[in-house]
XYZ file of C-alpha atoms in Angstrom:
113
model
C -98.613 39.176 -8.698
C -101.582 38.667 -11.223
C -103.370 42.036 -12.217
C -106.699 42.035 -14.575
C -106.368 44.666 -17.410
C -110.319 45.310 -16.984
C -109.791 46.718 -13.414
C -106.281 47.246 -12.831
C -107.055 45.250 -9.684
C -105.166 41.965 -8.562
C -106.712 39.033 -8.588
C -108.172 37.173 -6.035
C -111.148 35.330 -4.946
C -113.213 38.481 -5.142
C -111.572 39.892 -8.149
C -111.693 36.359 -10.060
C -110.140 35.880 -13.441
C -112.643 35.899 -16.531
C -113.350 34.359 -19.781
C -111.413 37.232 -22.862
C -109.091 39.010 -19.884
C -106.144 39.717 -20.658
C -103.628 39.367 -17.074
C -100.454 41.162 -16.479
C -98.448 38.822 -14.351
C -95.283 40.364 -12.132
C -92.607 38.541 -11.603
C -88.537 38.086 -11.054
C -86.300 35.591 -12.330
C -86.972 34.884 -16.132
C -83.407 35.439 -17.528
C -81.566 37.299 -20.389
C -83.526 39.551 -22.023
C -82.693 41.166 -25.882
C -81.085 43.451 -25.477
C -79.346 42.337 -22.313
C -79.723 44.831 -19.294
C -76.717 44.627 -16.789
C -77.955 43.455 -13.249
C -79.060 46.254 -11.184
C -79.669 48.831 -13.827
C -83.599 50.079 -14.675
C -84.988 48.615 -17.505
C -84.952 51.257 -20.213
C -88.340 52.619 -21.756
C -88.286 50.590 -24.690
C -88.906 47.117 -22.709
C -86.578 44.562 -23.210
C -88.253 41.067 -23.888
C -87.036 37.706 -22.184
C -84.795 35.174 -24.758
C -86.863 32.160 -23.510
C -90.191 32.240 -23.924
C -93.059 31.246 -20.997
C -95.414 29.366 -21.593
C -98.638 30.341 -19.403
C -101.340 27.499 -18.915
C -104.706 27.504 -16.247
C -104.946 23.586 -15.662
C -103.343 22.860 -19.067
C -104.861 25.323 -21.031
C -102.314 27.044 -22.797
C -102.905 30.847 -22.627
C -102.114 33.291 -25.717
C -98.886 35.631 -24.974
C -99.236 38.922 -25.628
C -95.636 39.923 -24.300
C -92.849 38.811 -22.146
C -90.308 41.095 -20.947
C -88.646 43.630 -18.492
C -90.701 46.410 -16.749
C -89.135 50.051 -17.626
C -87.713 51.488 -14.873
C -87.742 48.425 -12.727
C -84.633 46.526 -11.743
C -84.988 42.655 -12.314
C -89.331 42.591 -12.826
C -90.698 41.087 -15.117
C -94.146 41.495 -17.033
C -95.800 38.775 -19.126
C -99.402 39.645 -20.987
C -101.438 36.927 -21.547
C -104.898 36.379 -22.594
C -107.382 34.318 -21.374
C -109.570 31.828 -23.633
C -113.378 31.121 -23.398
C -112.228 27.301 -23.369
C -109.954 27.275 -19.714
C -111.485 25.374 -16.777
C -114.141 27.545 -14.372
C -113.464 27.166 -10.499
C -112.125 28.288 -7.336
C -108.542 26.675 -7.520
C -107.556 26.780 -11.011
C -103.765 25.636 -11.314
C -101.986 29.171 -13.243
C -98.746 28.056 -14.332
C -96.068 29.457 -15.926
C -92.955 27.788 -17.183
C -89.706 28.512 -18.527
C -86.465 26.861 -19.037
C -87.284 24.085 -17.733
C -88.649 25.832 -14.625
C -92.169 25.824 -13.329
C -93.990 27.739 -10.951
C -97.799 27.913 -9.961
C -100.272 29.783 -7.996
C -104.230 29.028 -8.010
C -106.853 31.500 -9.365
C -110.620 31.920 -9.259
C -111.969 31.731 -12.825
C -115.320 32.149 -13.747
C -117.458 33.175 -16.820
């Protein structure tokens, strides 16, 4: 799940991603976090952050990280904060990728000006 901080709204083809946004970006899976949370327990207030950085990208374009870490209160989400550079590709199917680890995953996003 992508969110724009402008709007609080997700982002789709109507809600496109713009040039200086900065995205929240929900997701599961990105590891050990300092400190370490035992699985199934909440996240505490004070958000733990992920060991392993990710690195974000829109069709190679390396986006700046703001933070990367465990939602409080949520069991196993993840938040990354990114922002978004005047310089990444405009279109309708811009690649968003995030990797990790030597994972990769990828969803396409409108971007536009």
């Amino acid at each position: 799940t992508i969110i724009r901080a402008a709007n609080g709204d997700l982002v789709t083809p109507a809600n496109p991603v713009r040039n200086n946004d900065e995205l929240f970006i929900y997701l599961t899976g990105m590891g050990k976090t300092n400190p370490e949370i035992p699985a199934g327990i909440p996240a505490p207030t004070e958000a733990p952050t992920v060991l392993i950085e990710p690195i974000v990208d829109i069709n190679g374009y390396r986006l700046p990280l703001v933070s990367a870490g465990l939602v409080p209160g949520q069991v196993g989400v993840y938040e990354i904060r990114v922002k978004v550079p005047y310089k990444v590709p405009k279109g309708m199917n811009q690649k968003l990728q995030i990797k990790q680890g030597g994972f990769a995953s990828a969803v396409n996003v409108r971007v536009i000006d």
